[in-house]
Short mmCIF file of C-alpha atoms and ligand atoms in Angstrom, two decimals:
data_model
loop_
_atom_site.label_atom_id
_atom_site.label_comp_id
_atom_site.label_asym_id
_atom_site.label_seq_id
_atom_site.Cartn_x
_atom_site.Cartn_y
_atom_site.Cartn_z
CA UNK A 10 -113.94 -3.19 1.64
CA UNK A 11 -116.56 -6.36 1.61
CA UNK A 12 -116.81 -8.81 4.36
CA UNK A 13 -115.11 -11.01 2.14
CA UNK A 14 -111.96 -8.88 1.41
CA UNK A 15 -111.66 -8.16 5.27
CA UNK A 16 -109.10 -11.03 6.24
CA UNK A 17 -107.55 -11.87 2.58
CA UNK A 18 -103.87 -11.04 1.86
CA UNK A 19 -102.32 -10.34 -1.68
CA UNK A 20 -98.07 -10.64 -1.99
CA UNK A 21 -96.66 -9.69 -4.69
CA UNK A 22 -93.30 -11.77 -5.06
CA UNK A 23 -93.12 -15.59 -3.79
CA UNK A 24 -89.20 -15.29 -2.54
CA UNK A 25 -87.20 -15.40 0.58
CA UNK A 26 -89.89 -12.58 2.17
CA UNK A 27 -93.44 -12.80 0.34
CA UNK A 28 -93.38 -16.71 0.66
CA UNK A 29 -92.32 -16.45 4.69
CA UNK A 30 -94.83 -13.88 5.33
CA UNK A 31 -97.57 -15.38 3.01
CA UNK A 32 -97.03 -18.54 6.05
CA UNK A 33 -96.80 -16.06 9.07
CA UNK A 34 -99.95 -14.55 7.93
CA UNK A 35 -102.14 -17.45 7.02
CA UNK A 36 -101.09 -18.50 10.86
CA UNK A 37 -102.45 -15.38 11.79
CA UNK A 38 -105.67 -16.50 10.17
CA UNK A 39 -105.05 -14.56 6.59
CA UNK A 40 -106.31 -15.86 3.77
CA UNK A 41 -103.25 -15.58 1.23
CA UNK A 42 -102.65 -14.74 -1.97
CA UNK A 43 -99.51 -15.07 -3.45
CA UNK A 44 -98.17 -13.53 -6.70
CA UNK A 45 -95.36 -13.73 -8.63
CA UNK A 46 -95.14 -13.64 -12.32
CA UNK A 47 -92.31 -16.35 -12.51
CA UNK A 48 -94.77 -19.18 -13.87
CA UNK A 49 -92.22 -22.00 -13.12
CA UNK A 50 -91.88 -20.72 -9.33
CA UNK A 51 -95.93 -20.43 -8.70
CA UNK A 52 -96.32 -23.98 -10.18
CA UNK A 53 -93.82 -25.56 -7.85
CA UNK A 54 -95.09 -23.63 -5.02
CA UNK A 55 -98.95 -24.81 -5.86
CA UNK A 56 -97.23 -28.56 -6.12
CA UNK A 57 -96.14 -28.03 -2.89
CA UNK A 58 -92.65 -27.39 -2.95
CA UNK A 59 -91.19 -24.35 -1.27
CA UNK A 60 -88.79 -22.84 -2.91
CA UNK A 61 -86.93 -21.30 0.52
CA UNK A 62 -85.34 -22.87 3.30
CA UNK A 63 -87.60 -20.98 6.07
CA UNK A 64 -91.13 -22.49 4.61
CA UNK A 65 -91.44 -26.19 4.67
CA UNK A 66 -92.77 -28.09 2.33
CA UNK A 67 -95.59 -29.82 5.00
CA UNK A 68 -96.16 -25.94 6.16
CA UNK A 69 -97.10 -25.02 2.46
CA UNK A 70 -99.19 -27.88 1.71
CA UNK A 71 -101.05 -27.59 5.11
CA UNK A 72 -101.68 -24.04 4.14
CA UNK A 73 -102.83 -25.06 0.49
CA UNK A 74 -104.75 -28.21 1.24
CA UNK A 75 -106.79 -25.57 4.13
CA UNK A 76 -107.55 -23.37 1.10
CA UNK A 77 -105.51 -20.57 3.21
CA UNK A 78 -103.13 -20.50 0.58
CA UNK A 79 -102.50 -20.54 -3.36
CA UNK A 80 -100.12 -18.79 -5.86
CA UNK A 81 -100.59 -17.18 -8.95
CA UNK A 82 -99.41 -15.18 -11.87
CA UNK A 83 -102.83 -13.56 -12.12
CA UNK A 84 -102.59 -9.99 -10.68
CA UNK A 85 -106.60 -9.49 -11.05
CA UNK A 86 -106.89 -12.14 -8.12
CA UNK A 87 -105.82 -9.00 -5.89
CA UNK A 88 -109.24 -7.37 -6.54
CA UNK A 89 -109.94 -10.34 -3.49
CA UNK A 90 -107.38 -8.68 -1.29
CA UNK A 91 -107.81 -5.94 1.59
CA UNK A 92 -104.00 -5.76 2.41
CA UNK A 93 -101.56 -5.71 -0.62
CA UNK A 94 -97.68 -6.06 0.17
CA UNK A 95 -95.03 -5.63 -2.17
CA UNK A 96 -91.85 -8.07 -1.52
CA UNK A 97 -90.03 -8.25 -5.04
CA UNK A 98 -86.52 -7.70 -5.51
CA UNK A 99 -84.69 -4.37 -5.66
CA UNK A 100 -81.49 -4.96 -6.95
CA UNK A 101 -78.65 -2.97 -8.51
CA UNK A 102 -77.92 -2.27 -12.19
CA UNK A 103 -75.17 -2.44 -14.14
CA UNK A 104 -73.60 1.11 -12.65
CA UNK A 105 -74.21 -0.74 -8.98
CA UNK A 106 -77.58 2.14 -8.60
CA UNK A 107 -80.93 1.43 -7.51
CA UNK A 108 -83.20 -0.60 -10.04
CA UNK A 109 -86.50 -0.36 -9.36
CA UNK A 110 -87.39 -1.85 -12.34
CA UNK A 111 -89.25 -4.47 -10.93
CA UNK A 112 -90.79 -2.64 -8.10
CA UNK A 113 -92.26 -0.13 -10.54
CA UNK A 114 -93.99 -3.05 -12.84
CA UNK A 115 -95.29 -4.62 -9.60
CA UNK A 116 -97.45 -1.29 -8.51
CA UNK A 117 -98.54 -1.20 -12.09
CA UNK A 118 -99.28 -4.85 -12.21
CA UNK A 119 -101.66 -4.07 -8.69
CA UNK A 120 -102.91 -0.51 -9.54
CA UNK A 121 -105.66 -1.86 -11.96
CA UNK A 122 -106.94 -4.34 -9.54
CA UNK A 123 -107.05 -2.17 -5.97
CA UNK A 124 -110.45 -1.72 -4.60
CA UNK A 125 -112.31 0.86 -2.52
CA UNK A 126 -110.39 0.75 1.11
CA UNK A 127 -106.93 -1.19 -0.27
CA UNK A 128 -104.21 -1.02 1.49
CA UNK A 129 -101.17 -1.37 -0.42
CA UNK A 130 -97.88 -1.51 1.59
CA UNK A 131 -94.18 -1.82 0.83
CA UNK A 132 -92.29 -4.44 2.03
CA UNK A 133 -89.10 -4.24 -0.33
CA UNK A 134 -85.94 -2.34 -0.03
CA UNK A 135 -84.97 0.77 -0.88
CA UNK A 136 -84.18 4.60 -0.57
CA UNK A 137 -86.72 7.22 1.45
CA UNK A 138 -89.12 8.54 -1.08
CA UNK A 139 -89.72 5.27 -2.74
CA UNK A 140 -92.94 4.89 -1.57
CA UNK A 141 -94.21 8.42 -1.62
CA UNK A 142 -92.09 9.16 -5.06
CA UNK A 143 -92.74 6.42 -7.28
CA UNK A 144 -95.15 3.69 -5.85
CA UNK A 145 -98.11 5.97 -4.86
CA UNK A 146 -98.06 7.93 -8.51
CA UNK A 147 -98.18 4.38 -10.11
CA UNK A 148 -101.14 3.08 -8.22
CA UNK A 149 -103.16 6.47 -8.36
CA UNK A 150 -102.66 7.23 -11.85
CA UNK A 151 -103.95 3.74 -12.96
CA UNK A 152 -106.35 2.56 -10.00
CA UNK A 153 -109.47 1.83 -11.59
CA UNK A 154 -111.62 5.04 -11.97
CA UNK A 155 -113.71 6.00 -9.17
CA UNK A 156 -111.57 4.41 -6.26
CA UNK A 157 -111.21 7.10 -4.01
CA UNK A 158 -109.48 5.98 -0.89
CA UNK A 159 -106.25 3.51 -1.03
CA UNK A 160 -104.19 3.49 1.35
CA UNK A 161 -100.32 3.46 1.58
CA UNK A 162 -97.39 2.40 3.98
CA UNK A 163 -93.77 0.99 4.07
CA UNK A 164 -93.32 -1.85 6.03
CA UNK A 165 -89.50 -2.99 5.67
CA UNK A 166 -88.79 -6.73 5.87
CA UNK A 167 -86.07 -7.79 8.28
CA UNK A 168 -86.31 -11.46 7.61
CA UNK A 169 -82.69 -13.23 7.94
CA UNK A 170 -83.16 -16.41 6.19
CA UNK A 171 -82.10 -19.55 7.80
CA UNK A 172 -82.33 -17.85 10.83
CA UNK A 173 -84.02 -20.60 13.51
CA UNK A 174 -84.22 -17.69 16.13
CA UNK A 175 -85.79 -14.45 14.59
CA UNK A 176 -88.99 -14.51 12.16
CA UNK A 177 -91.93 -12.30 10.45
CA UNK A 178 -93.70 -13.21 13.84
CA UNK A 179 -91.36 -12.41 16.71
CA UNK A 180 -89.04 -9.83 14.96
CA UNK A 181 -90.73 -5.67 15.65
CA UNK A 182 -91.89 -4.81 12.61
CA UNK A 183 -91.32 -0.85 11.52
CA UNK A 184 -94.57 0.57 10.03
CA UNK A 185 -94.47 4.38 8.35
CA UNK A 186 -98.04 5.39 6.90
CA UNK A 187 -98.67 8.09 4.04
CA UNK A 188 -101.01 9.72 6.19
CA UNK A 189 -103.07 8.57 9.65
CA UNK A 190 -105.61 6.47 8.24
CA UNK A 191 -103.10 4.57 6.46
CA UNK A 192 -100.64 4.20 9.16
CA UNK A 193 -103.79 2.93 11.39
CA UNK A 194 -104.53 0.10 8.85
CA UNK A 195 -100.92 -0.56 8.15
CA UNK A 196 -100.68 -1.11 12.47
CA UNK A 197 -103.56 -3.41 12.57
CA UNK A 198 -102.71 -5.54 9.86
CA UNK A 199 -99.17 -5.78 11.09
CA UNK A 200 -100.31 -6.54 14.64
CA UNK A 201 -102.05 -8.90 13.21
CA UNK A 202 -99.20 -10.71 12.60
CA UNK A 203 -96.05 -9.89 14.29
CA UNK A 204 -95.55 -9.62 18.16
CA UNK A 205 -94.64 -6.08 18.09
CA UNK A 206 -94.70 -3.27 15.99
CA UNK A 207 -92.61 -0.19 15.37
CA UNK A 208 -94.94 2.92 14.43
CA UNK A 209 -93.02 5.81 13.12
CA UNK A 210 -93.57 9.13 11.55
CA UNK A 211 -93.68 8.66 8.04
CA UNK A 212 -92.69 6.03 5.45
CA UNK A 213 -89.33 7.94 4.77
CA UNK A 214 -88.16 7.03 8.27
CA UNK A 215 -88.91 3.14 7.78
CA UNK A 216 -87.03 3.62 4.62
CA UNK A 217 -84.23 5.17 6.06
CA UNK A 218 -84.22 3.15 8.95
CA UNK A 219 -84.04 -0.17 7.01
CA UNK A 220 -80.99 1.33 5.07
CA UNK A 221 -78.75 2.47 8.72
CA UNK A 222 -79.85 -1.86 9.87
CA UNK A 223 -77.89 -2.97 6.37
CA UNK A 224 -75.17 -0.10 6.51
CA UNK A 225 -74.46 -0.85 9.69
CA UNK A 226 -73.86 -4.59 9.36
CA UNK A 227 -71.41 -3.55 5.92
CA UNK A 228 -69.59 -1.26 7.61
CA UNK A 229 -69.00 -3.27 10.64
CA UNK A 230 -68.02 -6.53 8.43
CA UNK A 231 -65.70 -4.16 6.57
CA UNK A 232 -64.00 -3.06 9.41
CA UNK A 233 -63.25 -6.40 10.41
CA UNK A 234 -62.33 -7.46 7.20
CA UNK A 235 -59.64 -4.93 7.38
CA UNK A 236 -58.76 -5.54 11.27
CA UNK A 237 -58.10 -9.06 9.93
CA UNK A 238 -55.95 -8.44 7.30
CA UNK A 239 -53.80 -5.73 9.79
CA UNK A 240 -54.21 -9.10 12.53
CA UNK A 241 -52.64 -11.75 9.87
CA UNK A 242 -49.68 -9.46 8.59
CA UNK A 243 -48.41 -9.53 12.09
CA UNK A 244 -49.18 -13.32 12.92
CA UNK A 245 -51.94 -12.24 15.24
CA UNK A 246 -54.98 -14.76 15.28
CA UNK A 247 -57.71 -12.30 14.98
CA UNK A 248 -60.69 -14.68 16.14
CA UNK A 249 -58.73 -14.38 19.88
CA UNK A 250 -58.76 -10.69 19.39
CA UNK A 251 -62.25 -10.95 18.68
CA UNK A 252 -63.25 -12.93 21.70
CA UNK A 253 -61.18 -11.24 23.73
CA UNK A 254 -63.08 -7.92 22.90
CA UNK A 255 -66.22 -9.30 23.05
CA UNK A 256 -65.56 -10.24 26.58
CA UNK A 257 -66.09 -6.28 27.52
CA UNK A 258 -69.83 -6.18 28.02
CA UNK A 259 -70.84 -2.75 26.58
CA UNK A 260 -69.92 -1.02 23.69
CA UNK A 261 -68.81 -3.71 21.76
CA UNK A 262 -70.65 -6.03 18.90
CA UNK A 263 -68.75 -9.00 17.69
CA UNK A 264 -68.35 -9.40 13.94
CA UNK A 265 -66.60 -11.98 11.93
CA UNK A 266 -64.28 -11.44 9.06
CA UNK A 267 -65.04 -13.71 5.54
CA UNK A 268 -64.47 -13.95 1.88
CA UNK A 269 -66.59 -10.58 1.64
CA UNK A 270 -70.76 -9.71 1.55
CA UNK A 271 -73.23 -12.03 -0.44
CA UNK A 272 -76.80 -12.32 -0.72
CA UNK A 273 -79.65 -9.63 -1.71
CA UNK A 274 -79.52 -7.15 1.45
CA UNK A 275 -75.82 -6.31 2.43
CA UNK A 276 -73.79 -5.28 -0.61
CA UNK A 277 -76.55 -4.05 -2.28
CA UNK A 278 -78.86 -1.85 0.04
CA UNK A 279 -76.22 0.56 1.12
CA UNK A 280 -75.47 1.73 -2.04
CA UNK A 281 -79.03 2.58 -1.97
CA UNK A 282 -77.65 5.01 0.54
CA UNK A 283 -74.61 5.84 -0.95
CA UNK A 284 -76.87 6.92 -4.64
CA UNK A 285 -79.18 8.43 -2.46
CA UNK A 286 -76.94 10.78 -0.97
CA UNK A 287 -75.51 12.20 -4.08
CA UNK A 288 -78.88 12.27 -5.32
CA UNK A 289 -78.79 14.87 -2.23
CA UNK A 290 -76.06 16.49 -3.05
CA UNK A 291 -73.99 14.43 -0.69
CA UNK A 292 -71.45 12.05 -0.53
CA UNK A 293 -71.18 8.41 1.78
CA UNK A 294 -67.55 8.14 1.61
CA UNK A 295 -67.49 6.03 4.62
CA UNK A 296 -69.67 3.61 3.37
CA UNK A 297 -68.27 3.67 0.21
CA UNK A 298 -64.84 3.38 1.72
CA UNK A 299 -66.35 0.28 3.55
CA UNK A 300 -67.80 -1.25 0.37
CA UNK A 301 -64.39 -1.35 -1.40
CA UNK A 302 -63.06 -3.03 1.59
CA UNK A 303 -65.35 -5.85 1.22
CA UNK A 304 -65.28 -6.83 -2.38
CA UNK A 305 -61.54 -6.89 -2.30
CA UNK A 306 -61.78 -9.20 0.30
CA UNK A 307 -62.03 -12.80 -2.07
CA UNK A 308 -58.74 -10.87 -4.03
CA UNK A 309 -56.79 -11.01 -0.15
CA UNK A 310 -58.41 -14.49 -0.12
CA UNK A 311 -57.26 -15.93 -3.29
CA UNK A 312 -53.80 -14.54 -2.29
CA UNK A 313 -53.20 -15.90 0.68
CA UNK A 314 -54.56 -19.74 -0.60
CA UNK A 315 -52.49 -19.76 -3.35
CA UNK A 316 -49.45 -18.63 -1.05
CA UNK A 317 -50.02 -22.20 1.02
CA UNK A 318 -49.51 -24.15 -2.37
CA UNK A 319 -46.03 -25.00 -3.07
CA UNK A 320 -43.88 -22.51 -5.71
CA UNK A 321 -42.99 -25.55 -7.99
CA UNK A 322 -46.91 -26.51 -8.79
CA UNK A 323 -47.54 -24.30 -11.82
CA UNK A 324 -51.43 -25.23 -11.99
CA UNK A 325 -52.90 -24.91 -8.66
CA UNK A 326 -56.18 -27.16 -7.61
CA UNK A 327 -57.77 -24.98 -5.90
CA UNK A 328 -61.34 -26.62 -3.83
CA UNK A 329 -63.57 -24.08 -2.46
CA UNK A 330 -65.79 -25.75 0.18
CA UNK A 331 -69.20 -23.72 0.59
CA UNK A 332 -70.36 -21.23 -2.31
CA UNK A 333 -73.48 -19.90 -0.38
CA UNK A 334 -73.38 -16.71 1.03
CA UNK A 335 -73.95 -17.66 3.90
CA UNK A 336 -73.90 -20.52 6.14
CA UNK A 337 -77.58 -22.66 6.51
CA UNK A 338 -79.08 -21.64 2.60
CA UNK A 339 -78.61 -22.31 -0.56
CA UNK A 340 -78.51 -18.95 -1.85
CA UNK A 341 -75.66 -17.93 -4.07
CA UNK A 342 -76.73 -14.43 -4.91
CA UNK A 343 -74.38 -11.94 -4.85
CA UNK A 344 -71.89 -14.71 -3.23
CA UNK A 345 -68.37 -13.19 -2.95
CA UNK A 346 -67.57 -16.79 -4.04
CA UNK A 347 -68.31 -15.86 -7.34
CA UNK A 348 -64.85 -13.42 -7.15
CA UNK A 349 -63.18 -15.57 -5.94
CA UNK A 350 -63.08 -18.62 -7.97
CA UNK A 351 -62.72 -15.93 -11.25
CA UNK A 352 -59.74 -14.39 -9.08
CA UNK A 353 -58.39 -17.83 -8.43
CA UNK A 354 -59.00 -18.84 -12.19
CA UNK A 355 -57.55 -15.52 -13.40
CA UNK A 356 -53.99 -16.42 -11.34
CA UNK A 357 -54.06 -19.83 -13.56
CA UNK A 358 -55.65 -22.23 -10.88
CA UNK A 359 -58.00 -25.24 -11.67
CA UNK A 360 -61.07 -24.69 -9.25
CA UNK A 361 -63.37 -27.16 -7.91
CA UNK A 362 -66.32 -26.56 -5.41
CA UNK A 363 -67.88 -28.43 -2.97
CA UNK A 364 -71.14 -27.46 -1.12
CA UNK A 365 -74.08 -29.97 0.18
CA UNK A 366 -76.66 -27.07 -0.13
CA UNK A 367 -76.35 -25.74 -3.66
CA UNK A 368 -76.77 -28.32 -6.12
CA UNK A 369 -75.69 -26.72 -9.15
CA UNK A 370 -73.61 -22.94 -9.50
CA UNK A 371 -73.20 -20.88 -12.15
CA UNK A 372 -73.20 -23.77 -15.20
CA UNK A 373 -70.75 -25.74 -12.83
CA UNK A 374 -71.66 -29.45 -11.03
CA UNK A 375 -70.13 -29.58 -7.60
CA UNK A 376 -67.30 -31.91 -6.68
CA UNK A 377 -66.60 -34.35 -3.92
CA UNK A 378 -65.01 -33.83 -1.19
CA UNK A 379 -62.03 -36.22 -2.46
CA UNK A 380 -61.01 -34.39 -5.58
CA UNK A 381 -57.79 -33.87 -5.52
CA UNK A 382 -56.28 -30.35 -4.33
CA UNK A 383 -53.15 -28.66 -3.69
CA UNK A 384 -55.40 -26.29 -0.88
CA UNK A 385 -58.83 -26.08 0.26
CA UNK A 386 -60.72 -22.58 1.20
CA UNK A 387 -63.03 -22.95 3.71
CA UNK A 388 -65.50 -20.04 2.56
CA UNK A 389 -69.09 -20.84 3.62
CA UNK A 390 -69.20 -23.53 6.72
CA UNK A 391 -72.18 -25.43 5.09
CA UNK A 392 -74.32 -27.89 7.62
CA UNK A 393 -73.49 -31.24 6.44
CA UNK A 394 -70.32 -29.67 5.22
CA UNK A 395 -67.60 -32.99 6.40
CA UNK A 396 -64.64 -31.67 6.06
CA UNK A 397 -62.62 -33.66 8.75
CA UNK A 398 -61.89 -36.11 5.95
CA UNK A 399 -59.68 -33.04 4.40
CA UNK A 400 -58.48 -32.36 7.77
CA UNK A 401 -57.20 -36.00 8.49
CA UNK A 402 -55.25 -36.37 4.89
CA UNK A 403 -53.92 -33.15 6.12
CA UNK A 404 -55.25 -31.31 3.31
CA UNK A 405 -53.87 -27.47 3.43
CA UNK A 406 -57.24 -24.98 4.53
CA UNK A 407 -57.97 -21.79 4.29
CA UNK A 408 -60.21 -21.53 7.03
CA UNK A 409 -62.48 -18.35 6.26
CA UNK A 410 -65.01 -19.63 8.64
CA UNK A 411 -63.32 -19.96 12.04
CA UNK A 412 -64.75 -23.42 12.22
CA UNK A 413 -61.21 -25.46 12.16
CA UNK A 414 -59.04 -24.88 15.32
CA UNK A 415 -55.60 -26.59 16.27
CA UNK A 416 -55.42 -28.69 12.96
CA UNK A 417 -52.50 -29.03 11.12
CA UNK A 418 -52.53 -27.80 8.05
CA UNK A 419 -55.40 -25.72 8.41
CA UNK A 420 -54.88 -21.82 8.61
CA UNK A 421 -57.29 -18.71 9.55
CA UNK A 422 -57.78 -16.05 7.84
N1 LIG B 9 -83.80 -12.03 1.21
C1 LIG B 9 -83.62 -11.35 2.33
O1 LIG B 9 -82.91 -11.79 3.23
C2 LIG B 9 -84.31 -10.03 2.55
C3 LIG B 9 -84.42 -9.55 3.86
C4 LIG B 9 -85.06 -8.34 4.08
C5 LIG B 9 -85.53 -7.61 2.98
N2 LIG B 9 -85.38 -8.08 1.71
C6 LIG B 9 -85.92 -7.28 0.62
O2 LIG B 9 -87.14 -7.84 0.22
C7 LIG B 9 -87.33 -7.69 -1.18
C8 LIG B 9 -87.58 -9.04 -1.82
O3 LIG B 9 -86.42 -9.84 -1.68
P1 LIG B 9 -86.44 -11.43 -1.77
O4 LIG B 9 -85.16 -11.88 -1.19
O5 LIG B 9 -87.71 -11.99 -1.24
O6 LIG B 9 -86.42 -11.64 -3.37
P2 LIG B 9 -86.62 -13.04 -4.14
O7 LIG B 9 -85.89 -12.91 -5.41
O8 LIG B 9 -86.36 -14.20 -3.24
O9 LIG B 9 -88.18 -13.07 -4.46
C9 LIG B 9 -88.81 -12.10 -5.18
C10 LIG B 9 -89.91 -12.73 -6.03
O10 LIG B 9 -90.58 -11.67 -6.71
C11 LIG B 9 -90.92 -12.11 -8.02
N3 LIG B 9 -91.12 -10.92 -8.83
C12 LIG B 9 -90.19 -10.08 -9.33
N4 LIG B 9 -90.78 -9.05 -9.97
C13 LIG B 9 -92.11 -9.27 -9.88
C14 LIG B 9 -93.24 -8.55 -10.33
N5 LIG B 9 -93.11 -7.41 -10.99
N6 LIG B 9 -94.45 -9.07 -10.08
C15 LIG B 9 -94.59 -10.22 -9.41
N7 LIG B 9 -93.56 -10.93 -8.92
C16 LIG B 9 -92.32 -10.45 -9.15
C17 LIG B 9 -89.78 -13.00 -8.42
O11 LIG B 9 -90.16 -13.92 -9.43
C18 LIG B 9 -89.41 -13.69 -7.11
O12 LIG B 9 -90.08 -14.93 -6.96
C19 LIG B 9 -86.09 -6.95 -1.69
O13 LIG B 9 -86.34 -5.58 -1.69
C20 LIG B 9 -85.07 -7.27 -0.63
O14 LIG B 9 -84.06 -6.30 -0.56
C21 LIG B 9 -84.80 -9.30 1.47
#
């Protein structure tokens, strides 16, 4: 490694995590650079727009006007870089199984360009042996010739976007090397960074440890999910229940029921798990049991808001207020939303959405808040989302959110 190299960081992917960390790090006193190969995304980001809630705009263009910062689609830019992190996307295919797809062109988009001493570490998603399995063989079998020693780790992001609490920086990192050198480098680069670190035996543990974080919170949202539905069949109000549990002080974690999972980490990493146990010769029928659960969910939805509309209407208007995920982004990946309008639209309803954060969804416009509905679902509580104008015409709700109490004409789910 050359003086020069010793405090310059490559990312590879400029999303929710490689654009947060590429910030966390140049605080830290990196030098970053980020990659992505979506030309459109590095232009806006080098024009000083951030493309993610968690990054400001005046953060970036600090960080690019300091020369501590610049994208590019250029993967030979790495050949700058000491540390080399991996944050692109592992989603599902068509079968709902892992797709590495674009984890395997990103190692052989850095192989070519690693240098004596690189560290190249794994930031992304996915099931134990990804590293070790398919990353590593990539990079060694087209690192240029005569580099002897790179060095490898997993490093799983936890980042929760929108999340004004928890960040790269305060949130323990886990950090699993190949071997010892590795997991020394991997330590310091990470302590370099984040408050505290996590060192454990091998990158398979990090791996499967990032996997149990996401199963957990699926499994735990589908049990609620089904607790509500027992709740609402017997006119129980299952956000008292709720409480009321949560008021024992051990042995107890709150979770909220909702139109089902969204976004790039909950309905899609544990069937990570689930693929790699049969890969194993296994079988996660719990979490598969809990996955089902959960994408009926917007179906129970759908049902119960078209019960509140009156049996004469034979077109419905149905207005779905928030089509996020979740509540504080504009993401709409893997939205349950998605179901549930095609559910809705399936039973013969007219659907309209409303939702200050996403400004366009699927090749539809959004509506205002005034278009005229036979029943409103409340499905992502939006900031900036007004919907006491609904509540005072006495608009019927289907409040998925918890957010509407003691109104008439509003109902929990
Ligand atoms: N979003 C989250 O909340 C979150 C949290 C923790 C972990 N993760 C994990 O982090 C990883 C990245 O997720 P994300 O949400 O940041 O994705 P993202 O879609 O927001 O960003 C990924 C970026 O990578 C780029 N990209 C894709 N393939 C590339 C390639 N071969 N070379 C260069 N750039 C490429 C894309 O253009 C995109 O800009 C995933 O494995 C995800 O599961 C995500």
């Amino acid at each position: 490694m050359s003086a020069q190299q010793s405090k310059v960081l490559a990312i590879i992917g400029q999303g929710y995590v490689g654009l947060p960390l590429a910030m966390a790090a140049v605080d830290a006193g990196w030098i970053v650079i980020g990659v992505d190969n979506f030309a459109a995304k590095v232009d806006q980001i080098n024009g000083g727009t951030s493309p993610v809630e968690d990054v400001s705009g005046q953060q970036l263009q600090t960080a690019i006007s300091n020369g501590l910062y610049r994208a590019t689609t250029d993967f030979s830019e790495i050949t700058k870089a000491s540390v080399v992190t991996i944050c692109v996307p592992t989603p599902l295919n068509d079968n709902r199984e892992p797709d590495l797809s674009l984890l395997r062109s990103a190692a052989t988009g850095i192989a070519p360009h690693v240098s004596e001493n690189t560290l190249v570490v794994s930031e992304s998603t996915s099931y134990p042996g990804t590293l070790r399995d398919i990353i590593i063989p990539i990079v060694n079998e087209l690192k240029p010739v005569g580099t002897e020693n790179v060095y490898f780790a997993c490093a799983p992001e936890r980042v929760n976007p929108g999340d004004a609490i928890w960040n790269q920086k305060n949130t323990p990192r886990l950090v699993g090397g190949i071997d010892q050198e590795s997991q020394i480098r991997a330590l310091a680069f990470y302590n370099s960074i984040c408050d505290a670190v996590v060192a454990v035996s091998n990158p398979e543990v990090a791996e499967a440890a990032k996997l149990l974080e996401n199963t957990f919170r699926l499994v735990n949202i589908a049990l609620i999910n089904e607790f509500t539905q027992i709740c609402s069949a017997s006119g129980i109000n299952v956000h008292e229940v709720i409480s009321a549990a949560a008021s024992k002080p051990y042995g107890f974690m709150p979770f909220t029921p909702g139109v089902g999972v969204g976004g790039h980490c909950i309905p899609v990493d544990p069937l990570y798990l689930t693929w790699w146990a049969r890969q194993n010769g296994g079988e996660a029928t719990f979490v598969e049991s809990a996955d089902r659960i959960n994408q009926e969910m917007p179906r129970y939805v759908a049902e119960r808001a078209l019960r509140m509309v009156d049996g004469n209407v034979a077109t419905p208007r149905v207005l779905i207020l928030g089509v996020a995920y979740k509540s504080g982004v504009g993401d709409v990946r893997e939205t349950p939303v998605t179901e549930l309008r095609s559910y809705l639209q399936d039973r013969g309803a007219k659907v309209a959405w409303h939702d200050p954060m996403v400004p366009f969804w699927e090749g539809t416009n959004p509506v205002d808040l005034d278009w005229d509905c036979d029943v409103a679902i409340l499905a992502t509580n939006q900031p900036g989302l007004d919907f006491s104008q609904l509540v005072a015409k006495g608009v019927q709700i289907l409040d998925c959110t918890n957010s509407i109490t003691g109104k008439s004409g509003a109902t929990s789910i």
